[in-house]
Short mmCIF file of C-alpha atoms in Angstrom, two decimals:
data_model
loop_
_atom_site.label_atom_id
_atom_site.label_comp_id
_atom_site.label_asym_id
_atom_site.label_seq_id
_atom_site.Cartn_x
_atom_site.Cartn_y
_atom_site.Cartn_z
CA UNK A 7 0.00 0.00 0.00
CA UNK A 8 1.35 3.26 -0.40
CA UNK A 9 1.79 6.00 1.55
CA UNK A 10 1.87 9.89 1.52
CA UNK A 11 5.37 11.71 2.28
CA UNK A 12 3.67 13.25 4.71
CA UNK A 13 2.78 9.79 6.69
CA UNK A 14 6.39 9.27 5.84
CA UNK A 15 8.21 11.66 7.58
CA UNK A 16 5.96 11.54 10.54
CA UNK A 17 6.64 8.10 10.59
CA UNK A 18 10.56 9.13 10.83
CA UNK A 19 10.18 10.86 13.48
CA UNK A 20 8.61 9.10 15.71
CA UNK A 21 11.21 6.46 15.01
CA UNK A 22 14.09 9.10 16.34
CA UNK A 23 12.07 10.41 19.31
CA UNK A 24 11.95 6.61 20.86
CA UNK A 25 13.63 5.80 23.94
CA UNK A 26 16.66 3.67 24.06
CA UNK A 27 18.07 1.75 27.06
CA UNK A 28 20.55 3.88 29.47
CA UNK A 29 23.82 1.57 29.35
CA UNK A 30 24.93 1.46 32.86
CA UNK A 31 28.14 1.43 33.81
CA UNK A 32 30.31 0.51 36.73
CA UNK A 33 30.96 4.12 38.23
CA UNK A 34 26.77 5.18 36.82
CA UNK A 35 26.12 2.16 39.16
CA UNK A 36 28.34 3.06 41.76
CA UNK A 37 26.76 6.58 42.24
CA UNK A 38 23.33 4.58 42.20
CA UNK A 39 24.52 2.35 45.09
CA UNK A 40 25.49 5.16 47.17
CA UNK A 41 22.50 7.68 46.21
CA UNK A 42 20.04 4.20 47.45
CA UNK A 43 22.52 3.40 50.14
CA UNK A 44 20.35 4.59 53.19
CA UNK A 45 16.97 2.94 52.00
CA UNK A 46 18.70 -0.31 50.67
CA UNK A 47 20.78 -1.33 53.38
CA UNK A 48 22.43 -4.88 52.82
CA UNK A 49 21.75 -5.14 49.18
CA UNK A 50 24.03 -7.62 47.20
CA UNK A 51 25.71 -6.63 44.19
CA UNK A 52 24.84 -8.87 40.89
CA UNK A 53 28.26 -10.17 39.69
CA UNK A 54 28.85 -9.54 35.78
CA UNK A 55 28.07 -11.81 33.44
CA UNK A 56 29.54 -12.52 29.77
CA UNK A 57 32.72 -11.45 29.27
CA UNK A 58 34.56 -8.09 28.47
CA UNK A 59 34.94 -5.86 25.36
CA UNK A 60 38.94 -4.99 25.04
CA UNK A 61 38.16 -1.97 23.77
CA UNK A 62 36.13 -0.69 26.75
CA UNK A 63 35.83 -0.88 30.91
CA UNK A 64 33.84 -4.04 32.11
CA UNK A 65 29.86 -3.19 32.03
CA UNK A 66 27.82 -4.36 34.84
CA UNK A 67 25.53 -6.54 32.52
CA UNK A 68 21.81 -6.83 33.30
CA UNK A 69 22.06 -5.48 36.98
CA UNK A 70 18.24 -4.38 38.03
CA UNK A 71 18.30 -0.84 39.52
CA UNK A 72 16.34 2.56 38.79
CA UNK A 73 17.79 5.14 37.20
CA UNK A 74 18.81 8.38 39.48
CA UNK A 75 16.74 10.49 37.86
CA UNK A 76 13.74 8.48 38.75
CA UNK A 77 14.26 8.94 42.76
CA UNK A 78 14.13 12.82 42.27
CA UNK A 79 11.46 14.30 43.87
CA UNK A 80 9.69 17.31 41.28
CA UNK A 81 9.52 15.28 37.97
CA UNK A 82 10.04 17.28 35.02
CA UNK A 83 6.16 16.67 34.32
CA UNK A 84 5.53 18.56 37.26
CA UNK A 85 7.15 21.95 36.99
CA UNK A 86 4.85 24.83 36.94
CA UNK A 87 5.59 27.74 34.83
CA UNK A 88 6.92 31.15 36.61
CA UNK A 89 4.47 34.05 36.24
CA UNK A 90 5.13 37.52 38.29
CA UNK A 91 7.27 35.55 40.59
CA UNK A 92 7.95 37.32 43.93
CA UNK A 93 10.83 36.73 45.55
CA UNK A 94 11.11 36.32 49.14
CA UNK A 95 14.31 37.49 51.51
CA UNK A 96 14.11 34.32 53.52
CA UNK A 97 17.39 32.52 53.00
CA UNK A 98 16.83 28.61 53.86
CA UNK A 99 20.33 27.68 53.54
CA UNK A 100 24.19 29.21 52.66
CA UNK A 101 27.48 27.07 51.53
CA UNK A 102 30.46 27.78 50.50
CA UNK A 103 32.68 25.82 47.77
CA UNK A 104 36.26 26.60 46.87
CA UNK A 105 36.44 26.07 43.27
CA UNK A 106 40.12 25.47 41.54
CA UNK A 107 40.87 27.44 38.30
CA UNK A 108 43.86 27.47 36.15
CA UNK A 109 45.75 30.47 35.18
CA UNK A 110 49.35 31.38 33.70
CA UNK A 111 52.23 31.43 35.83
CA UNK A 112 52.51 35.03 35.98
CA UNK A 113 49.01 35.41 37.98
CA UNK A 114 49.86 32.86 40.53
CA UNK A 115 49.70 33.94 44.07
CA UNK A 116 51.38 31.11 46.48
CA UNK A 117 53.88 30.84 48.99
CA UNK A 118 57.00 28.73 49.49
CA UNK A 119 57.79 26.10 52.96
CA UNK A 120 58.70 29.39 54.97
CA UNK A 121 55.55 31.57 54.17
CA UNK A 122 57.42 33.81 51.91
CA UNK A 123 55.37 34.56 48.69
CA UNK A 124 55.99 32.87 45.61
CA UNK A 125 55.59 32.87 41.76
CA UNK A 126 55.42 29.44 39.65
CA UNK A 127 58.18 30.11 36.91
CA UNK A 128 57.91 27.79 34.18
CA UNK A 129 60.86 26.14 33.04
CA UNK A 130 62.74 25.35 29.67
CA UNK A 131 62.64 21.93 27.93
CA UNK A 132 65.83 20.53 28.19
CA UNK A 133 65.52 16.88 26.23
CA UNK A 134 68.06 14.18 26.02
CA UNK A 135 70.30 14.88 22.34
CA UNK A 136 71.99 12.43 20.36
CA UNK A 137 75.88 13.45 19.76
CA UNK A 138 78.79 12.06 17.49
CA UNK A 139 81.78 11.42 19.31
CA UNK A 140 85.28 11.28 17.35
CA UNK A 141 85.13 8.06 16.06
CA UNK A 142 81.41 8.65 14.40
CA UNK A 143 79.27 6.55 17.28
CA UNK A 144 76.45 8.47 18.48
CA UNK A 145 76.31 9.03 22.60
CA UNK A 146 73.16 10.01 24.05
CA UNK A 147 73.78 12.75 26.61
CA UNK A 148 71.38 13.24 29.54
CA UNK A 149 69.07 16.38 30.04
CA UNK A 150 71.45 19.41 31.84
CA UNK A 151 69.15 19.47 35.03
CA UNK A 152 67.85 15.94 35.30
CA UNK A 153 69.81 15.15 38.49
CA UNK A 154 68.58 18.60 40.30
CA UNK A 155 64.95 17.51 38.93
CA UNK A 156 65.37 13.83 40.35
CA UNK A 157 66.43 15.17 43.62
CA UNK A 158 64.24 17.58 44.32
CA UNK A 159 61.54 14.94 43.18
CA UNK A 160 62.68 12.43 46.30
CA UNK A 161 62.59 15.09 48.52
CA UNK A 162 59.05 15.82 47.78
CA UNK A 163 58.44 12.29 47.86
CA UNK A 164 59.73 12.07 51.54
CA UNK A 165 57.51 14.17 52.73
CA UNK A 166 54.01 12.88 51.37
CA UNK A 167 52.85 9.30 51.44
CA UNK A 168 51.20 7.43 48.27
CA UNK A 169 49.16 4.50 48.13
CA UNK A 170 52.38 3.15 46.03
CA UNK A 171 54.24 3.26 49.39
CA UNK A 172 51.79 0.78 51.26
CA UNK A 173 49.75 -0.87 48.78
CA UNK A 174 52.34 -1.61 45.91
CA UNK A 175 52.51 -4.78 43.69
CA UNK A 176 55.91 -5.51 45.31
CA UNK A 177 54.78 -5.34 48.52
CA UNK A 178 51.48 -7.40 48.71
CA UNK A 179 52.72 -10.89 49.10
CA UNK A 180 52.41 -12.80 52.03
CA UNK A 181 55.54 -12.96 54.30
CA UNK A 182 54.17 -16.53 55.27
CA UNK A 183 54.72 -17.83 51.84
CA UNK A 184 57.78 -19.47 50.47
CA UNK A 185 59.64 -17.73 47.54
CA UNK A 186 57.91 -19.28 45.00
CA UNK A 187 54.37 -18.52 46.26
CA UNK A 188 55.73 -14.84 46.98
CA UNK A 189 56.97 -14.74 43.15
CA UNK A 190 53.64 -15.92 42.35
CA UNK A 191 51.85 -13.65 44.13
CA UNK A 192 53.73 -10.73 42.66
CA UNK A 193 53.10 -11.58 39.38
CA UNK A 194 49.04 -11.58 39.78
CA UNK A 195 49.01 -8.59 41.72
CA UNK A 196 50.79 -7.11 38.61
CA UNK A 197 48.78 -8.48 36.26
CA UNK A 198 45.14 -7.40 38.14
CA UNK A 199 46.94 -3.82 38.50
CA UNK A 200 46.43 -2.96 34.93
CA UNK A 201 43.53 -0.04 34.62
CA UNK A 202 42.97 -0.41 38.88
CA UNK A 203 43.95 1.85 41.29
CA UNK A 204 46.52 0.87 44.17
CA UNK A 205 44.29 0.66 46.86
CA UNK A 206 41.69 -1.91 44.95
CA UNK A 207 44.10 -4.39 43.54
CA UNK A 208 45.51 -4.26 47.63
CA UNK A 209 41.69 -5.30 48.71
CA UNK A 210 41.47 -7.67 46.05
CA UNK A 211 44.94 -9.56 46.60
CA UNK A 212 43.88 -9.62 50.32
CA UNK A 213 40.68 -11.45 49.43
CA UNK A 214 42.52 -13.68 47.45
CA UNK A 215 44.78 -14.09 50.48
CA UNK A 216 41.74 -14.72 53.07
CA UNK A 217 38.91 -16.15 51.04
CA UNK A 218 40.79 -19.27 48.92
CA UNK A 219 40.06 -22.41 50.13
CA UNK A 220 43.40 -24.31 50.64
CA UNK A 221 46.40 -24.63 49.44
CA UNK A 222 45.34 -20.96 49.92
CA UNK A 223 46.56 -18.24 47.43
CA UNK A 224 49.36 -20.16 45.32
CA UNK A 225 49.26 -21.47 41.87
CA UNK A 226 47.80 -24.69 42.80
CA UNK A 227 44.80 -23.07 44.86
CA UNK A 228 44.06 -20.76 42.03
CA UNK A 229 44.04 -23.45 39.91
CA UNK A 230 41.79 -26.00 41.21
CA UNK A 231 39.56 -22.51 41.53
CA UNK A 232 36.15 -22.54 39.62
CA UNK A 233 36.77 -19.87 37.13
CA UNK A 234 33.10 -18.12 38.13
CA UNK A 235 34.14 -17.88 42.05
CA UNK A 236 37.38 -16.35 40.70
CA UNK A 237 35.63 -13.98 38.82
CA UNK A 238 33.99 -13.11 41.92
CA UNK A 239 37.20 -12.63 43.84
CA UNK A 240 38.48 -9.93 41.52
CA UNK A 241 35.36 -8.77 40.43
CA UNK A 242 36.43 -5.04 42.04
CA UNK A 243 39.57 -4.47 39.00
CA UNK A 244 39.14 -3.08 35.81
CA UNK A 245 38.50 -5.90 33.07
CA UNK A 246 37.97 -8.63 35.70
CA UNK A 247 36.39 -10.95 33.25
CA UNK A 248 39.57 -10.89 30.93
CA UNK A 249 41.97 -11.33 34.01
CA UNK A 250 39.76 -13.96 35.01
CA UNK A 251 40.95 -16.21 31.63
CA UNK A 252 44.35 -14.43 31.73
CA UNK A 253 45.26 -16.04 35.21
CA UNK A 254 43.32 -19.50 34.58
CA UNK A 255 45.18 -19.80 31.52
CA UNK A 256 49.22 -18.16 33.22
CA UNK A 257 48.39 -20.75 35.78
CA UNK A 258 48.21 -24.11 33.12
CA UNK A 259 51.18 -22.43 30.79
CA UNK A 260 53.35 -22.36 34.44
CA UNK A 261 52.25 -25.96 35.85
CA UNK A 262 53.02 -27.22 32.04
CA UNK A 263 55.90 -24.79 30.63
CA UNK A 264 57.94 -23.36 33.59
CA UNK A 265 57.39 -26.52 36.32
CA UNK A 266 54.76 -24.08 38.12
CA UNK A 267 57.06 -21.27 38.91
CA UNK A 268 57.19 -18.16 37.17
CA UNK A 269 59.57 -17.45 34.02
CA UNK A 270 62.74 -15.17 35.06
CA UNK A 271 63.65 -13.99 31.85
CA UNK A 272 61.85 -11.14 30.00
CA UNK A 273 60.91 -13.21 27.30
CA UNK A 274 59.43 -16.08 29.50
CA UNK A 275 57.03 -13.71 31.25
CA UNK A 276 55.68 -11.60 28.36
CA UNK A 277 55.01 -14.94 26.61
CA UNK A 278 52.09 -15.11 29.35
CA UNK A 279 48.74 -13.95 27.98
CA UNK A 280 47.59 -10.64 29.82
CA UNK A 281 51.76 -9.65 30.97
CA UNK A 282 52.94 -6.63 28.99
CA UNK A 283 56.59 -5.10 29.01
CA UNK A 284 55.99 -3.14 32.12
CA UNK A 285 54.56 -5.77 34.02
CA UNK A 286 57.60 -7.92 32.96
CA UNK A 287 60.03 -5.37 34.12
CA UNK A 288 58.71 -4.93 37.13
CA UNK A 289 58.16 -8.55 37.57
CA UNK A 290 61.45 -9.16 37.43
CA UNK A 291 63.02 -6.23 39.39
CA UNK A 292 60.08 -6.71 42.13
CA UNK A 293 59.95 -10.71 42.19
CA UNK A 294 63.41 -12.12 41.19
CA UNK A 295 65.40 -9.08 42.40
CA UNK A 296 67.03 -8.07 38.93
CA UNK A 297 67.13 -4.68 37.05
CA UNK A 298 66.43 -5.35 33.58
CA UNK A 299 64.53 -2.16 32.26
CA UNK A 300 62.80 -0.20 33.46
CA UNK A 301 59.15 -0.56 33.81
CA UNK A 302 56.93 2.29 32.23
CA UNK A 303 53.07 3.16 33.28
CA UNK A 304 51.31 5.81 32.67
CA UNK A 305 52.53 7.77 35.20
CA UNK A 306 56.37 7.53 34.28
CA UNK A 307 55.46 8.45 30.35
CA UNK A 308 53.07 11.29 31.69
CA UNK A 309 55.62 12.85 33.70
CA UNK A 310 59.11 12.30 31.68
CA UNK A 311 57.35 14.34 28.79
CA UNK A 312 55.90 16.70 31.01
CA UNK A 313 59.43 17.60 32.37
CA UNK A 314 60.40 17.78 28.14
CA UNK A 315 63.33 15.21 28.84
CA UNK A 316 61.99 13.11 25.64
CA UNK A 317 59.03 13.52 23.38
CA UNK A 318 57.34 9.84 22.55
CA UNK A 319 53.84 8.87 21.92
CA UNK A 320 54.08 5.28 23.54
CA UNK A 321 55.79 3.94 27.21
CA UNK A 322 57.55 1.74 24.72
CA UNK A 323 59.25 4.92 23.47
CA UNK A 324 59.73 6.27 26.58
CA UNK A 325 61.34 3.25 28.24
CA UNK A 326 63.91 3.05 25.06
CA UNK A 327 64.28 6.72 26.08
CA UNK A 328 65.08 6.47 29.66
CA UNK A 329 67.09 3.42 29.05
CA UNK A 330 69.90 5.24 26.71
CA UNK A 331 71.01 7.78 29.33
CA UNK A 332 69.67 7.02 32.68
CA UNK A 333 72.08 5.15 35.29
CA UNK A 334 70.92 1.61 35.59
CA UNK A 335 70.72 1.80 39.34
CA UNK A 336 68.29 4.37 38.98
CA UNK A 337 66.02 1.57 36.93
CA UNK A 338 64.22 -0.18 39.88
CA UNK A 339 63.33 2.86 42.02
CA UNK A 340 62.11 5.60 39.10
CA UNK A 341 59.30 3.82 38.49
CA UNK A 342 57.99 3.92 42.18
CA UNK A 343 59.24 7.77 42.50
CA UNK A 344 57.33 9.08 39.97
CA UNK A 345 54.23 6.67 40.41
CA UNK A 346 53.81 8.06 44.27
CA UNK A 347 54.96 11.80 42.98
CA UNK A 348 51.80 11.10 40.34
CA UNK A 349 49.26 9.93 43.00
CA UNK A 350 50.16 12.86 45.31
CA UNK A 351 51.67 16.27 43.64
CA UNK A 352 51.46 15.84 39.70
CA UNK A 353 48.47 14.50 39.40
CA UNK A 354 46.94 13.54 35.91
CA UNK A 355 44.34 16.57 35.96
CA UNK A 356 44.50 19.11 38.46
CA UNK A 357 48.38 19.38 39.18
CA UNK A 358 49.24 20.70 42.31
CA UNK A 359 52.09 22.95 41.05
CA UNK A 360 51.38 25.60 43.95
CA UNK A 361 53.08 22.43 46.20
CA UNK A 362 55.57 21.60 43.77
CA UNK A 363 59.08 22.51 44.38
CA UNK A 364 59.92 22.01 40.58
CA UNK A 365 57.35 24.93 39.89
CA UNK A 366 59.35 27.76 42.44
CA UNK A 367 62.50 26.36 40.87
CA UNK A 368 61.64 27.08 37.37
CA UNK A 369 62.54 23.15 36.69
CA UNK A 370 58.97 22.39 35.25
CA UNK A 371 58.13 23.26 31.90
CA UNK A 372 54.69 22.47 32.48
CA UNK A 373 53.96 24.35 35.59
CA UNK A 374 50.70 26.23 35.62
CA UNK A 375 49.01 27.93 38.63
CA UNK A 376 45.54 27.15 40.26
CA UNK A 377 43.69 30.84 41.34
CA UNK A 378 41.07 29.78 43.69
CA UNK A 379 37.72 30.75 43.52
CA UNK A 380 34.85 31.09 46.43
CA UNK A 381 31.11 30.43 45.52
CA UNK A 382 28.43 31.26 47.61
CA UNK A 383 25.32 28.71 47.50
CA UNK A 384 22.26 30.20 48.94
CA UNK A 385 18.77 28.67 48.80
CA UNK A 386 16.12 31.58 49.04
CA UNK A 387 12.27 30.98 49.11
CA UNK A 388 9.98 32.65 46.17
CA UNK A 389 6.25 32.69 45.75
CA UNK A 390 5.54 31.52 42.21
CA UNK A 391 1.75 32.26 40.60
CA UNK A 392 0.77 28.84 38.50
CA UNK A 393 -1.43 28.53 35.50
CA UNK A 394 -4.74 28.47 37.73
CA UNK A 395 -3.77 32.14 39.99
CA UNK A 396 -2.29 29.66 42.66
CA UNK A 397 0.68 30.81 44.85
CA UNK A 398 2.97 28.85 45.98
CA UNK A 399 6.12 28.79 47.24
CA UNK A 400 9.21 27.19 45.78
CA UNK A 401 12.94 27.12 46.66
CA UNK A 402 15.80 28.48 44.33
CA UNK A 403 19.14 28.20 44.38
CA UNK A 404 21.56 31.40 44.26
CA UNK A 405 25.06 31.20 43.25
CA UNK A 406 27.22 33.93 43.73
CA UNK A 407 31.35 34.17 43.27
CA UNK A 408 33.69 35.96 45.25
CA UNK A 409 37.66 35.90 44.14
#
């Protein structure tokens, strides 16, 4: 049968005005779990099912919960219209919010350790440069002020504690264990680190720790594991469903290939599905006690280019990079100084340069300056006139900054 253009195109729209399903994910459900906290007291948590995309964060699959919006109070059906509003003076309520705004180093207005003031002065790039000695060989010479930079950097490091310095990969295995189970252990707290903050692969290695049935946390206990309860062990790390097959299937390549202990050459661990170049390097410093390379995350990339000693796209880059100048005893510990100096001072957004000794120094050539701002939240009361000549009264929010 056929049908008008104008049927058509109504038809069309009606097709783009329907209402698709909200994907939910894992921090959308998190702020839904803590929004319903104090009506749904001792609610479980609906482990994921099917397994994850490696393009993307794990989803929380078909987990049953109301959307945020719907717990509002006023509705957007039920907003009246505003006609000759008349505000009230009654004030119900007055905050106050410091708000953190970046400027140029010439407006910034801090002060150093001693309370004297201080301007952030941005330094110069100073990268690493490739020179050809006498006989024609090229020698890679270090940035001028690296070693001031570095030292400053563990000076700043002394006086703040990260989660690095407690709840490290190198530092989670039990003391209990013999070498081999420590090794072991090292090497999965490496491998669930990937896309997880310190503190939740800590919790997650200690539930591994506590809630295995025996042998306990070693390669035989996670291998007579079913691979669903694992899930559920790890379930609070980024890509848990992936790990979950990465470890099942490190744990069957060790027992088969390596005579269940883990490889201690570079090549032997990266062979094992899920374990990337960092995590080798660090497996190796961290669980057999030798300096190979130096492991790379994001932090140590981040922060190298920041300071303009090297400009790479990749860690891969950046490791070749450090490697070719950097003294080799200096391999093992970067990688924890600049993780912790990441958590704490030079943070991936919102830098504190205003705490930074590089910034004072003029070491930095990405120093910037935060210029704080105050707003003032007051909730005042005003009598609003509906469709029908009703009055009512309605609360409004006032915002008002102050420098």
């Amino acid at each position: 049968m056929k049908t008008s253009r104008v049927a058509r195109e109504t038809a069309k729209i009606g097709n783009n005005l329907e209402v698709h399903t909200r994907r939910h994910t894992r921090s959308f459900a998190a702020s839904v779990n803590a929004f319903a906290a104090p009506d749904a007291a001792g609610a479980t948590v609906k482990p994921e099912s099917g397994s994850d995309d490696g393009s993307s964060l794990s989803s929380l699959g078909s987990r049953q919960s109301s959307d945020i919006e719907d717990a509002l109070a006023t509705s957007s059906a039920r907003k009246r219209k505003r006609r000759n509003a008349t505000p009230t003076t009654a004030i119900a309520a007055t905050s106050t919010v410091e708000v953190s705004t970046r400027t140029t180093p010439r407006k910034a207005n801090i002060k150093t350790e001693d309370g004297t003031p201080a301007r952030i002065k941005k330094g110069r790039k100073q990268p690493a440069k490739k020179v050809k000695n006498e006989a024609g060989e090229v020698d890679i010479h270090p940035p001028n002020n690296w070693e001031e930079i570095y030292c400053a950097v563990e000076e700043m490091r002394k006086r703040v504690l990260a989660p690095v310095d407690t709840m490290g990969c190198e530092s989670l295995a039990e003391d209990t264990r013999s070498p081999r189970d420590k090794r072991f252990q090292t090497l999965i707290a490496l491998m669930l680190s990937s896309q997880t903050k310190d503190t939740t692969t800590a919790l997650t290695i200690r539930r591994l720790q506590t809630e295995l049935p025996p042998p306990g946390f070693t390669l035989e206990g996670i291998a007579d594991v079913e691979p669903t309860r694992l899930n559920e062990l790890i379930y609070a790390v980024g890509f848990h469903n992936n790990k979950t097959r990465y470890i099942k299937s490190t744990v069957q390549i060790l027992a088969e290939k390596f005579y269940s202990e883990i490889p201690d050459t570079i090549e032997g661990l990266i062979s094992l599905p899920g374990v990337g170049p960092k995590m080798a390097y660090l497996c190796m410093s961290a669980a057999w006690g030798r300096d190979e390379g130096i492991g790379v995350d994001v932090h140590v990339h981040r922060i190298t280019n920041l300071w303009g000693w090297h400009k790479t796209t990749q860690p891969e880059q950046t490791r070749a990079s450090l490697e070719a100048w950097l003294p080799k005893e200096k391999w093992h510990e970067i990688n924890h100084l600049l993780v912790g100096f990441g958590q704490t001072i030079c943070l991936p957004v919102g830098r504190k340069c205003e705490n930074c000794t590089l910034s004072t120094r003029g070491l930095c050539p990405g120093a910037v300056a935060s210029k704080k701002t105050t707003v003032k939240k007051q909730r005042k009361t005003e009598e609003v006139i509906d469709e029908n000549g009703k009055a009512t009264k309605q609360e409004v929010l006032v915002k008002e900054e102050v420098t």
